[in-house]
Coordinates of N, CA and C in Angstrom, one line a residue:
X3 N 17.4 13.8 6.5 CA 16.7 12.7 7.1 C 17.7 11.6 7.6
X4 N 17.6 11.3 8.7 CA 18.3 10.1 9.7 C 18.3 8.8 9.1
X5 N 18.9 8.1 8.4 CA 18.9 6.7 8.2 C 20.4 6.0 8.2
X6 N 20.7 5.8 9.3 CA 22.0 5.3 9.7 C 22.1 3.9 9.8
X7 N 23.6 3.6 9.6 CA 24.1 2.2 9.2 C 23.4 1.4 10.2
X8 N 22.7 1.9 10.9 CA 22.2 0.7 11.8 C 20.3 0.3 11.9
X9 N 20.1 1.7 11.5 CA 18.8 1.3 10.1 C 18.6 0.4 9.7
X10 N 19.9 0.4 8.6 CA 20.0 0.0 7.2 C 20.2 -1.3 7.8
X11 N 21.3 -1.9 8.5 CA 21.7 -3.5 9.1 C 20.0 -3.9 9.8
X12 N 19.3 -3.2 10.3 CA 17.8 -3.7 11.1 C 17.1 -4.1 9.5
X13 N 17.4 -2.7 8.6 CA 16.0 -2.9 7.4 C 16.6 -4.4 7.1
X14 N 18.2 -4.4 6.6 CA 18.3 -5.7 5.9 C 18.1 -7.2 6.9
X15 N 18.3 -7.3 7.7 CA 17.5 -7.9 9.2 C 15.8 -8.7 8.8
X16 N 15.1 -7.6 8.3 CA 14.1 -7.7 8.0 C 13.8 -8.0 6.7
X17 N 14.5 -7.7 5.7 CA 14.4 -8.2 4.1 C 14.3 -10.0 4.2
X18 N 15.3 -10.1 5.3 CA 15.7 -11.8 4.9 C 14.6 -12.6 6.1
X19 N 14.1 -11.6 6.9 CA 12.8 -12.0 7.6 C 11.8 -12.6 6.3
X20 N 11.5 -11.8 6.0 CA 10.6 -11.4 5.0 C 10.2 -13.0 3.6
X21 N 11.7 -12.9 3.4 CA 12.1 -14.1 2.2 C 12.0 -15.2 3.2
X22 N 13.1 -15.8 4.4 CA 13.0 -16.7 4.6 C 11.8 -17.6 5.5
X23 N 11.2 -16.2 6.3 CA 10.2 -16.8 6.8 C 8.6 -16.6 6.6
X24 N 8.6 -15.4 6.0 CA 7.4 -15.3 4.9 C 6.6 -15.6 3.6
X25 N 8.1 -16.0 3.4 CA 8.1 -16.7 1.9 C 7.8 -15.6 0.8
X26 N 8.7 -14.2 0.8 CA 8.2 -13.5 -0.2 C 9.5 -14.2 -1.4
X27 N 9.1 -14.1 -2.6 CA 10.3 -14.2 -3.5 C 10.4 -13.2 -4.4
X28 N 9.3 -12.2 -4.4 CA 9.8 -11.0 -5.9 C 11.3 -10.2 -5.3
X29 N 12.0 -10.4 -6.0 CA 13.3 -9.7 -5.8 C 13.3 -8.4 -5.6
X30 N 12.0 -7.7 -6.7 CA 11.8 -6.6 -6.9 C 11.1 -6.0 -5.9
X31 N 10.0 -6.8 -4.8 CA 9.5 -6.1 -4.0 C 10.8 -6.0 -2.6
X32 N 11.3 -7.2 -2.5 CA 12.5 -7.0 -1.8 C 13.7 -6.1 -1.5
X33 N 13.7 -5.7 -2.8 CA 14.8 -4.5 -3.1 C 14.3 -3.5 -2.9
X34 N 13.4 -3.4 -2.9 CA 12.5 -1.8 -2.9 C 12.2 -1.8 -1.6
X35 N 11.4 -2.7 -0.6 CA 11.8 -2.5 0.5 C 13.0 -2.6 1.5
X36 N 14.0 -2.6 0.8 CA 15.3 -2.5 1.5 C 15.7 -1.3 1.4
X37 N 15.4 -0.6 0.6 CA 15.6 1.3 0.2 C 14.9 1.9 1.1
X38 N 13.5 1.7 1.1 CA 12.6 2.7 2.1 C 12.4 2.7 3.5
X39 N 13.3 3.8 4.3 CA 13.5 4.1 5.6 C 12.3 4.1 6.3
X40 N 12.0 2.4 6.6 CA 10.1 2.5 8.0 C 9.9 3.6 8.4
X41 N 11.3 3.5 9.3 CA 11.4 4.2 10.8 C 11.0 5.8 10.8
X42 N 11.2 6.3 9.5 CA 10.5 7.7 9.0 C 9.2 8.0 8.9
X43 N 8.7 6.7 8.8 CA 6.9 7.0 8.7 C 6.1 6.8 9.9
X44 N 7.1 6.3 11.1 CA 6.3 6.7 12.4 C 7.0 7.4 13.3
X45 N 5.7 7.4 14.8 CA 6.6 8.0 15.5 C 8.1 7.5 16.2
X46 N 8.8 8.4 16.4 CA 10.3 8.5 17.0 C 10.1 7.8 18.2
X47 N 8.7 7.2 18.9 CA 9.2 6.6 20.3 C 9.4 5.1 19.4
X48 N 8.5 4.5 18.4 CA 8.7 3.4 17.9 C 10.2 2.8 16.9
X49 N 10.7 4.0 16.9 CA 11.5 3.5 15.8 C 12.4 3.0 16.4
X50 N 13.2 2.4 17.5 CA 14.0 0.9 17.4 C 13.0 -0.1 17.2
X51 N 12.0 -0.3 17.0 CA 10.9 -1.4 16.5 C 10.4 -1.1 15.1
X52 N 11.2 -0.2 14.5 CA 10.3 -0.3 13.5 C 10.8 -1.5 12.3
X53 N 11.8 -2.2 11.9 CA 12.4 -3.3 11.2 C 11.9 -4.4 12.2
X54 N 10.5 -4.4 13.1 CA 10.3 -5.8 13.4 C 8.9 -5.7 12.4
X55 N 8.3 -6.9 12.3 CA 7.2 -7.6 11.7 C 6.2 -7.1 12.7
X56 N 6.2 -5.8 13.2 CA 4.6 -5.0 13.5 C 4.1 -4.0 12.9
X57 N 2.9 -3.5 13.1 CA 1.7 -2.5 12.8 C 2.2 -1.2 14.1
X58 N 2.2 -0.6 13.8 CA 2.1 1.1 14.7 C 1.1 1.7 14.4
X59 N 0.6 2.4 15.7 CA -0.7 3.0 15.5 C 0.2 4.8 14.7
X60 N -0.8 5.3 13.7 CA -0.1 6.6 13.2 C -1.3 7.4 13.8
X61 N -1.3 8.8 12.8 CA -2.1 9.5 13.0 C -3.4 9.5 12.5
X62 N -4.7 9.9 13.0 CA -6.1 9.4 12.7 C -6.7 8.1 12.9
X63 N -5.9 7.8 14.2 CA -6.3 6.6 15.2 C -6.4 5.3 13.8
X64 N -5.4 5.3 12.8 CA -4.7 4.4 11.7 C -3.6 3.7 12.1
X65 N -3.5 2.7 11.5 CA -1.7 1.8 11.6 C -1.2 1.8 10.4
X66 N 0.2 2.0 10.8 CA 1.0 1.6 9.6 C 0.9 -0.1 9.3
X67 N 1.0 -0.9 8.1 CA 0.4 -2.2 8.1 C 1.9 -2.9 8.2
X68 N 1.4 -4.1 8.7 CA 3.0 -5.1 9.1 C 4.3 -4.6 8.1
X69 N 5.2 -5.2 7.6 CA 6.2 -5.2 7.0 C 5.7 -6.2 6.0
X70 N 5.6 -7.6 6.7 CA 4.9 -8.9 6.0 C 3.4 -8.5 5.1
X71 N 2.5 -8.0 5.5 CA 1.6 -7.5 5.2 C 2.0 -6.6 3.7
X72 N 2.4 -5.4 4.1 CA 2.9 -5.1 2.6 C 3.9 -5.9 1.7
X73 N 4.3 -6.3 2.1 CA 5.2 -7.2 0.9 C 4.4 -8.4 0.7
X74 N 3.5 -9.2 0.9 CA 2.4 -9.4 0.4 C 1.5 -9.0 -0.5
X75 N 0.6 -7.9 0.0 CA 0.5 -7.4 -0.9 C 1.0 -6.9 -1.7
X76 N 2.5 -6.4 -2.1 CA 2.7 -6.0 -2.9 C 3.1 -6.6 -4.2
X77 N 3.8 -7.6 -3.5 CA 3.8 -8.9 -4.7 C 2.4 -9.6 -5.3
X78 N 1.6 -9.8 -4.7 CA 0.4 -10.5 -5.2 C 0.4 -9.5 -6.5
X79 N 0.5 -7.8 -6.3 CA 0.3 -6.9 -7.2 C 0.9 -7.3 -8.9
X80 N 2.0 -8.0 -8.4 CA 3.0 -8.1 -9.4 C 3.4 -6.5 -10.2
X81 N 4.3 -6.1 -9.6 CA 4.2 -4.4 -10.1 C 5.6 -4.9 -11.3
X82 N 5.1 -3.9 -12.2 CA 6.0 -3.6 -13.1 C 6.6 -2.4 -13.2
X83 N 7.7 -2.0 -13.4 CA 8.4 -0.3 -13.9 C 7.4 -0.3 -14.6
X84 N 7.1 1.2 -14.2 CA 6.5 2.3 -15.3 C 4.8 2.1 -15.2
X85 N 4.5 0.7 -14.4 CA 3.1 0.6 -14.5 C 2.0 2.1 -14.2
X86 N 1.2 2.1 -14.4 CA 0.2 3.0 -13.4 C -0.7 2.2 -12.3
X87 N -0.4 2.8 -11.0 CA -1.0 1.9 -10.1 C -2.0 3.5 -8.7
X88 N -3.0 3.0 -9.2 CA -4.0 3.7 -8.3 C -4.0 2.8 -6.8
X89 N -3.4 3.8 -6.4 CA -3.4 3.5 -4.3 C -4.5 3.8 -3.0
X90 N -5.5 2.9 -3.5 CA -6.8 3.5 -2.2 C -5.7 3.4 -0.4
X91 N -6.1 4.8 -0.2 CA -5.6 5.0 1.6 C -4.0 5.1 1.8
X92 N -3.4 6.4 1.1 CA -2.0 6.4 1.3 C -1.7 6.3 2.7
X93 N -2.1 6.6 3.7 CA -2.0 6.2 5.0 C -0.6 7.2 5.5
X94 N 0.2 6.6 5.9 CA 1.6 7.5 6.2 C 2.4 7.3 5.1
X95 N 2.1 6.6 4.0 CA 2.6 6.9 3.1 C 3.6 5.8 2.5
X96 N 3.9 5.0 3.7 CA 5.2 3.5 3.7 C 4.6 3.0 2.4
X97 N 3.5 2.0 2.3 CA 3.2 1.7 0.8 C 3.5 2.4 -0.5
X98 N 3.2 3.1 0.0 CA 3.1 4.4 -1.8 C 4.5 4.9 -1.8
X99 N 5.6 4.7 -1.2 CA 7.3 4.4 -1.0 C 7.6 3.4 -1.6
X100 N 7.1 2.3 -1.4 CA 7.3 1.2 -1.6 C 7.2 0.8 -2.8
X101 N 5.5 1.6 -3.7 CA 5.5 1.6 -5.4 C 6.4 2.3 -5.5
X102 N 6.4 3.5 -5.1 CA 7.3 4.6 -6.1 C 9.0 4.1 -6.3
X103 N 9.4 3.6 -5.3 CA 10.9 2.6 -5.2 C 10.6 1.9 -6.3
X104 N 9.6 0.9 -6.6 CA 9.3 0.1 -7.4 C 9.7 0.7 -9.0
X105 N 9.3 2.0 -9.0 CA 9.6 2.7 -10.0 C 8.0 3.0 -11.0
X106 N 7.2 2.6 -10.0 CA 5.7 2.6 -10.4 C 5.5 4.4 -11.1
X107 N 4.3 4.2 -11.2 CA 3.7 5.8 -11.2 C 2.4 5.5 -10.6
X108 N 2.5 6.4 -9.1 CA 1.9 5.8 -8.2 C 0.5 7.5 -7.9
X109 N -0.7 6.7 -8.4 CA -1.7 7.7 -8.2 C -2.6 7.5 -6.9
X110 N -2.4 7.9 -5.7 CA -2.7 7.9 -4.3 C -3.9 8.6 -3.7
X111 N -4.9 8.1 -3.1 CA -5.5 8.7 -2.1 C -5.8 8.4 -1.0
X112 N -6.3 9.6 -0.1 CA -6.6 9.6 1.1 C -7.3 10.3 1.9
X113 N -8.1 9.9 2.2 CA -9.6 10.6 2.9 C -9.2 11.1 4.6
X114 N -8.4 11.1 5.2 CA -8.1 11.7 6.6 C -6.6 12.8 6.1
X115 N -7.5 14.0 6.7 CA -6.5 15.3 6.2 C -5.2 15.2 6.7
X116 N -4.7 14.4 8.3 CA -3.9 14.5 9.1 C -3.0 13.4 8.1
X117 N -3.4 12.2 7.7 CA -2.8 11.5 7.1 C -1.9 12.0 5.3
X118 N -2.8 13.0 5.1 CA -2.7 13.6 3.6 C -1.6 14.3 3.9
X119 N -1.4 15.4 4.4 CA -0.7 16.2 5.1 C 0.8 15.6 5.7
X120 N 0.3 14.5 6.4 CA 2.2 13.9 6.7 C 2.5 13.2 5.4
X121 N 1.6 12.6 4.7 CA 2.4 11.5 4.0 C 3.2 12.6 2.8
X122 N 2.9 13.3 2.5 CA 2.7 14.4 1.4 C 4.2 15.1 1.7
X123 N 4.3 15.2 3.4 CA 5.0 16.3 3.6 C 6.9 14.8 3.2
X124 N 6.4 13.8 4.0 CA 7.5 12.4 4.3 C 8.3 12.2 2.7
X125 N 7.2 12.0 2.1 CA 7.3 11.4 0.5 C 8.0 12.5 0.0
X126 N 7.6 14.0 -0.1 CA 8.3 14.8 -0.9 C 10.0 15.1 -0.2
X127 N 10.3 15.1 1.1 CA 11.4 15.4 2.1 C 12.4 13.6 1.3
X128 N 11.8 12.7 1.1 CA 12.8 11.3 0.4 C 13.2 11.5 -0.8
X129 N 12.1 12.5 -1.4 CA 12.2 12.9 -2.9 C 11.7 11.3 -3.6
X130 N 10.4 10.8 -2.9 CA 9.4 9.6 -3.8 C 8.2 10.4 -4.1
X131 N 8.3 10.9 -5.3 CA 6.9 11.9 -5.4 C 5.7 11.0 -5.9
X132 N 4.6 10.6 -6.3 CA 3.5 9.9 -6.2 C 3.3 10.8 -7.6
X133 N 3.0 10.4 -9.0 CA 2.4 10.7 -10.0 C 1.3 11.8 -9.7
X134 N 0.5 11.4 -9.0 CA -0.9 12.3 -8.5 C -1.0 11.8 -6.6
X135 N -1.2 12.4 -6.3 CA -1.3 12.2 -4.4 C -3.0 13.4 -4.4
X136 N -4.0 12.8 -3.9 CA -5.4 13.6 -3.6 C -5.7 13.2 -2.2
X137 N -6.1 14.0 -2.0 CA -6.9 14.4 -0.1 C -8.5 14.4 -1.2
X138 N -9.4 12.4 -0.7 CA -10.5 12.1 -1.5 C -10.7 11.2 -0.8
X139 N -12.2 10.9 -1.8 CA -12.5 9.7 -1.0 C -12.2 8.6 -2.4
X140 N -11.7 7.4 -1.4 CA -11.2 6.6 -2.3 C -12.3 5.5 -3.0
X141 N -13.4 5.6 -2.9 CA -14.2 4.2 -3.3 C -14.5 5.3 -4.4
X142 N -14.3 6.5 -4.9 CA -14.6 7.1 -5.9 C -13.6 6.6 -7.2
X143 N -12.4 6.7 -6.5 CA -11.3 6.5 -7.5 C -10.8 7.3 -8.0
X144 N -10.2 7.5 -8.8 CA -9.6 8.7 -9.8 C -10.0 8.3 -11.2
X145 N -11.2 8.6 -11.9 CA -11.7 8.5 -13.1 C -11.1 9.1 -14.0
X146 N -10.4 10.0 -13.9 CA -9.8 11.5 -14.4 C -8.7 10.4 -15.4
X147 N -7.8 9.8 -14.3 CA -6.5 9.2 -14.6 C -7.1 7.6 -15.2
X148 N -8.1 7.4 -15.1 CA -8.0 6.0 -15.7 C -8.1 6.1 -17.0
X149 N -7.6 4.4 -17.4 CA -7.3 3.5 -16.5 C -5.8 2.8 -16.0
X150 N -6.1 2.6 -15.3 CA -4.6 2.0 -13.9 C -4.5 0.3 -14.5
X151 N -2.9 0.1 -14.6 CA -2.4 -1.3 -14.4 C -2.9 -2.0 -13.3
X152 N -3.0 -1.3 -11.9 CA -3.0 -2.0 -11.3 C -3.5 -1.1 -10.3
X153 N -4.2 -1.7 -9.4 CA -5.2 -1.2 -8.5 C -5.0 -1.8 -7.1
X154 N -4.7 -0.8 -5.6 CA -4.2 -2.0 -4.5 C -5.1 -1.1 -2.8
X155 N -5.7 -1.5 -2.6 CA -6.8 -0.8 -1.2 C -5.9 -1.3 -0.5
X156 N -5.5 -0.5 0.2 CA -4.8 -0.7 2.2 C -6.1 -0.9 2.9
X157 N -7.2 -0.7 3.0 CA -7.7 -1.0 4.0 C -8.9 -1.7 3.2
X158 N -9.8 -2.1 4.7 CA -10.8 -3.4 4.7 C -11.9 -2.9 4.0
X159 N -12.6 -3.3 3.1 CA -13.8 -2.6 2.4 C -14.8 -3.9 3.0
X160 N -16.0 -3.3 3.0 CA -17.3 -4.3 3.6 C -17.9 -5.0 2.1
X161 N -18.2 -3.9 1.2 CA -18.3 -4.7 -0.2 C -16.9 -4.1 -1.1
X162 N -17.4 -4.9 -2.3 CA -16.4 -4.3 -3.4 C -16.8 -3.2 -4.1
X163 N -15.8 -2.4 -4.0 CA -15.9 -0.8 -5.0 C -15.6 -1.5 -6.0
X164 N -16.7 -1.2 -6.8 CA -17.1 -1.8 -8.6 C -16.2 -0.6 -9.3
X165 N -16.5 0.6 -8.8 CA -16.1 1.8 -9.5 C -14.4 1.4 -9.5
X166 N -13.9 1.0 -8.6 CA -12.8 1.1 -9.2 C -12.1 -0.4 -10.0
X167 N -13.2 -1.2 -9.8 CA -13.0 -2.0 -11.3 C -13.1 -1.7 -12.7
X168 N -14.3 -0.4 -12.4 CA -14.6 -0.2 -14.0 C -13.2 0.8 -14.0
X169 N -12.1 1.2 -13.4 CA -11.4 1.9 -13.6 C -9.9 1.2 -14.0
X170 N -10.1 -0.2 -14.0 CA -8.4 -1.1 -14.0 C -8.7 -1.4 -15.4
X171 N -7.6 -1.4 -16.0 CA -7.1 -1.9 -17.6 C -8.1 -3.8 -17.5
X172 N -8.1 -3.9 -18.6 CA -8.4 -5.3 -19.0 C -6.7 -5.6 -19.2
X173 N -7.0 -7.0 -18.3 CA -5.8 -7.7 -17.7 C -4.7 -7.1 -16.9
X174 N -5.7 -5.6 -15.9 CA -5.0 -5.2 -15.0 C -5.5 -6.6 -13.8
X175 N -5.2 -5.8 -12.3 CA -4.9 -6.8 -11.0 C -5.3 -5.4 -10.1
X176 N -6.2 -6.2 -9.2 CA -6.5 -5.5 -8.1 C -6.3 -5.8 -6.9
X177 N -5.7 -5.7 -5.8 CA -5.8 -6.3 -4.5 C -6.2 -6.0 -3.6
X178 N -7.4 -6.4 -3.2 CA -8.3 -6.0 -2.1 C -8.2 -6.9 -1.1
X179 N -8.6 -6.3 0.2 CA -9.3 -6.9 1.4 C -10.7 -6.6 1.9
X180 N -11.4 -8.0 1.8 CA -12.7 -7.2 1.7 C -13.4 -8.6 3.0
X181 N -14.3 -8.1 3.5 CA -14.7 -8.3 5.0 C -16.0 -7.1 5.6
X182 N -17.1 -7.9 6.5 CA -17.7 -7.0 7.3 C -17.4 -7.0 9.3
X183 N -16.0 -7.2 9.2 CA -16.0 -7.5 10.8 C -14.2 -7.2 10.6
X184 N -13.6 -7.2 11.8 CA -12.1 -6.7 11.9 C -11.0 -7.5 11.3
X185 N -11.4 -8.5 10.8 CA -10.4 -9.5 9.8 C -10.9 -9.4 8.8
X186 N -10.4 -9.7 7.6 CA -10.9 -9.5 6.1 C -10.0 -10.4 5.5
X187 N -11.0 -10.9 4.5 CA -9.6 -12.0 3.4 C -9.5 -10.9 2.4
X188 N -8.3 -11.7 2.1 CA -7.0 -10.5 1.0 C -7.8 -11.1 -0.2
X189 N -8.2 -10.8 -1.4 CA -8.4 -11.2 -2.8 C -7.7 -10.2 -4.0
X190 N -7.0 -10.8 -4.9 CA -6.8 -10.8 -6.2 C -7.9 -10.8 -7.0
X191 N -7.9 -9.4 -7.7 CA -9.2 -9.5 -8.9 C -8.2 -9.6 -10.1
X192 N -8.2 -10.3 -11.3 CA -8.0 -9.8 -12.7 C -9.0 -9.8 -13.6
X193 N -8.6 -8.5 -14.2 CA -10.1 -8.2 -15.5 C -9.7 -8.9 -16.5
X194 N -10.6 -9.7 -16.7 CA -10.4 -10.5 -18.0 C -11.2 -9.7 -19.3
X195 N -12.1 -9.3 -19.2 CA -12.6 -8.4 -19.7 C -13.5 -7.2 -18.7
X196 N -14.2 -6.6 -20.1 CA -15.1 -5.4 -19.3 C -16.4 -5.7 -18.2
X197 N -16.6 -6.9 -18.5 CA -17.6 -7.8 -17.7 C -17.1 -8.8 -17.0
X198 N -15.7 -9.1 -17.4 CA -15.6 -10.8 -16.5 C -14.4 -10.4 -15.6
X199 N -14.0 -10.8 -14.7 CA -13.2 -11.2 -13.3 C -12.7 -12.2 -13.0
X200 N -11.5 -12.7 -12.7 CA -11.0 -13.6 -12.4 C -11.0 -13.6 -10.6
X201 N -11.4 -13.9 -9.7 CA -11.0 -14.3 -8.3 C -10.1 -15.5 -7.8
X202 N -9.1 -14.8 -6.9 CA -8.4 -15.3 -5.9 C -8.4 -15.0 -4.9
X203 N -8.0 -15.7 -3.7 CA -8.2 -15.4 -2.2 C -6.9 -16.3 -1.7
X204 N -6.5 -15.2 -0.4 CA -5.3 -15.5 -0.2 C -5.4 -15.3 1.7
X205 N -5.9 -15.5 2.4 CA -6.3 -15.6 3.6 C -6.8 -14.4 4.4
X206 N -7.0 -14.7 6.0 CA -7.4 -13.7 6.6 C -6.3 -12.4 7.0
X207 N -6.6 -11.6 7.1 CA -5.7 -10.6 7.3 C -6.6 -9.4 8.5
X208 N -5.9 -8.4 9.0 CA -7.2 -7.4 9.9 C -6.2 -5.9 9.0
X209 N -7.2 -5.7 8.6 CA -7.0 -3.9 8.0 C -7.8 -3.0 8.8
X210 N -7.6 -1.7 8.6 CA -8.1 -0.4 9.4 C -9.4 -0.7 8.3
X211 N -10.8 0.1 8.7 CA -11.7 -0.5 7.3 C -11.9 1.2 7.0
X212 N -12.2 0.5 5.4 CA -12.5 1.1 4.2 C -13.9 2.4 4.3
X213 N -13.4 3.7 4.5 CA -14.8 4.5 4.8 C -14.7 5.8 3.6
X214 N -16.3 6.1 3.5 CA -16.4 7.0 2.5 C -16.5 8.5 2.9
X215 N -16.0 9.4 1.8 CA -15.8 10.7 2.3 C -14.8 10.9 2.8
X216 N -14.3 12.6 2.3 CA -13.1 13.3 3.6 C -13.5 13.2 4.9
X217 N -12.5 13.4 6.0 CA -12.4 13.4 7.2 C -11.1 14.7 7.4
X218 N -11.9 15.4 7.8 CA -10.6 16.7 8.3 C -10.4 16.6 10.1

């Protein structure tokens, strides 16, 4: 796989994008995105753009999400080594890179077979393998494996999947985008208990939206 010094000078380009004018500060999400080659998860016409602060359309008329955007969310996540973190919409897979760098144990799904199929083929060729990786539908969750530290949707849901609340640890973190129109505010859930929720909201954002069932 191609990731050359001049990659690497774009990726780190963009780390200090990131901190100085985004305002991320987890070190940890910073470092980990300074490891994982963008420019591999799209197409080859995009990649001298891929270390800028945009979205690319991938495969299943989907985008890869900003740079800013995941490192956002991924800090809101607060990820720890070793956590378990259930991934609604591996998409091309850049996020679920992003945990596994983290050193997460990253349980992933994804309901478009084209997207199941590359991210699967990307992630195992870097050698970031995903704890569990399923071709599903994600407002189901993975019941099997729960429960998850931490719980994180890439795309826009119209309500909230309860189901995969009942599936986050008490004093796990979930971060959702949730919206009925092409912008969606980002929210932080934490389970305080089996009944109670803590809410935060963290602005508008536009995600691909949240749909049920496989798509082949």
């Amino acid at each position: 796989m191609r990731d050359t010094y001049v990659h690497k000078g774009k990726r780190k380009q963009l780390i200090d994008y990131l901190h100085q004018k985004i305002g991320i500060t987890d070190s940890f999400v910073l470092g980990a995105m300074n490891e994982v080659p963008r420019h591999l998860f799209i197409e080859s016409v995009f990649e001298d753009y891929a270390y800028e602060d945009r979205a690319f359309p991938i495969a299943a008329k989907q985008t890869i999400s900003h740079p800013s955007t995941v490192a956002e969310q991924t800090e809101l996540l607060e990820v720890n080594e070793g956590e378990k973190i259930l991934e609604i919409g591996t998409g091309c897979g850049y996020q679920t890179a992003v945990l596994i760098q983290m050193k997460a144990l990253v349980y992933t799904i994804e309901r478009q077979k084209d997207l199941y199929n590359f991210s699967t083929k990307i992630l195992r060729e870097l050698n970031l393998r995903p704890k569990f990786q399923s071709f599903g539908d994600g407002f189901a969750g993975l019941p099997t494996f729960a429960p998850f530290d931490k719980v994180l949707v890439t795309c826009g849901a119209e309500i909230l999947p309860t189901e995969l609340l009942k599936q986050l640890k008490v004093g796990g973190k979930m971060v959702i985008p949730l919206g009925k129109t092409d912008e969606q505010v980002l929210y932080r859930f934490t389970k305080i208990s089996e009944t109670q929720f803590e809410k935060e909201e963290f602005g508008v954002y536009k995600f691909v939206p949240m749909l049920q069932n496989k798509s082949f």
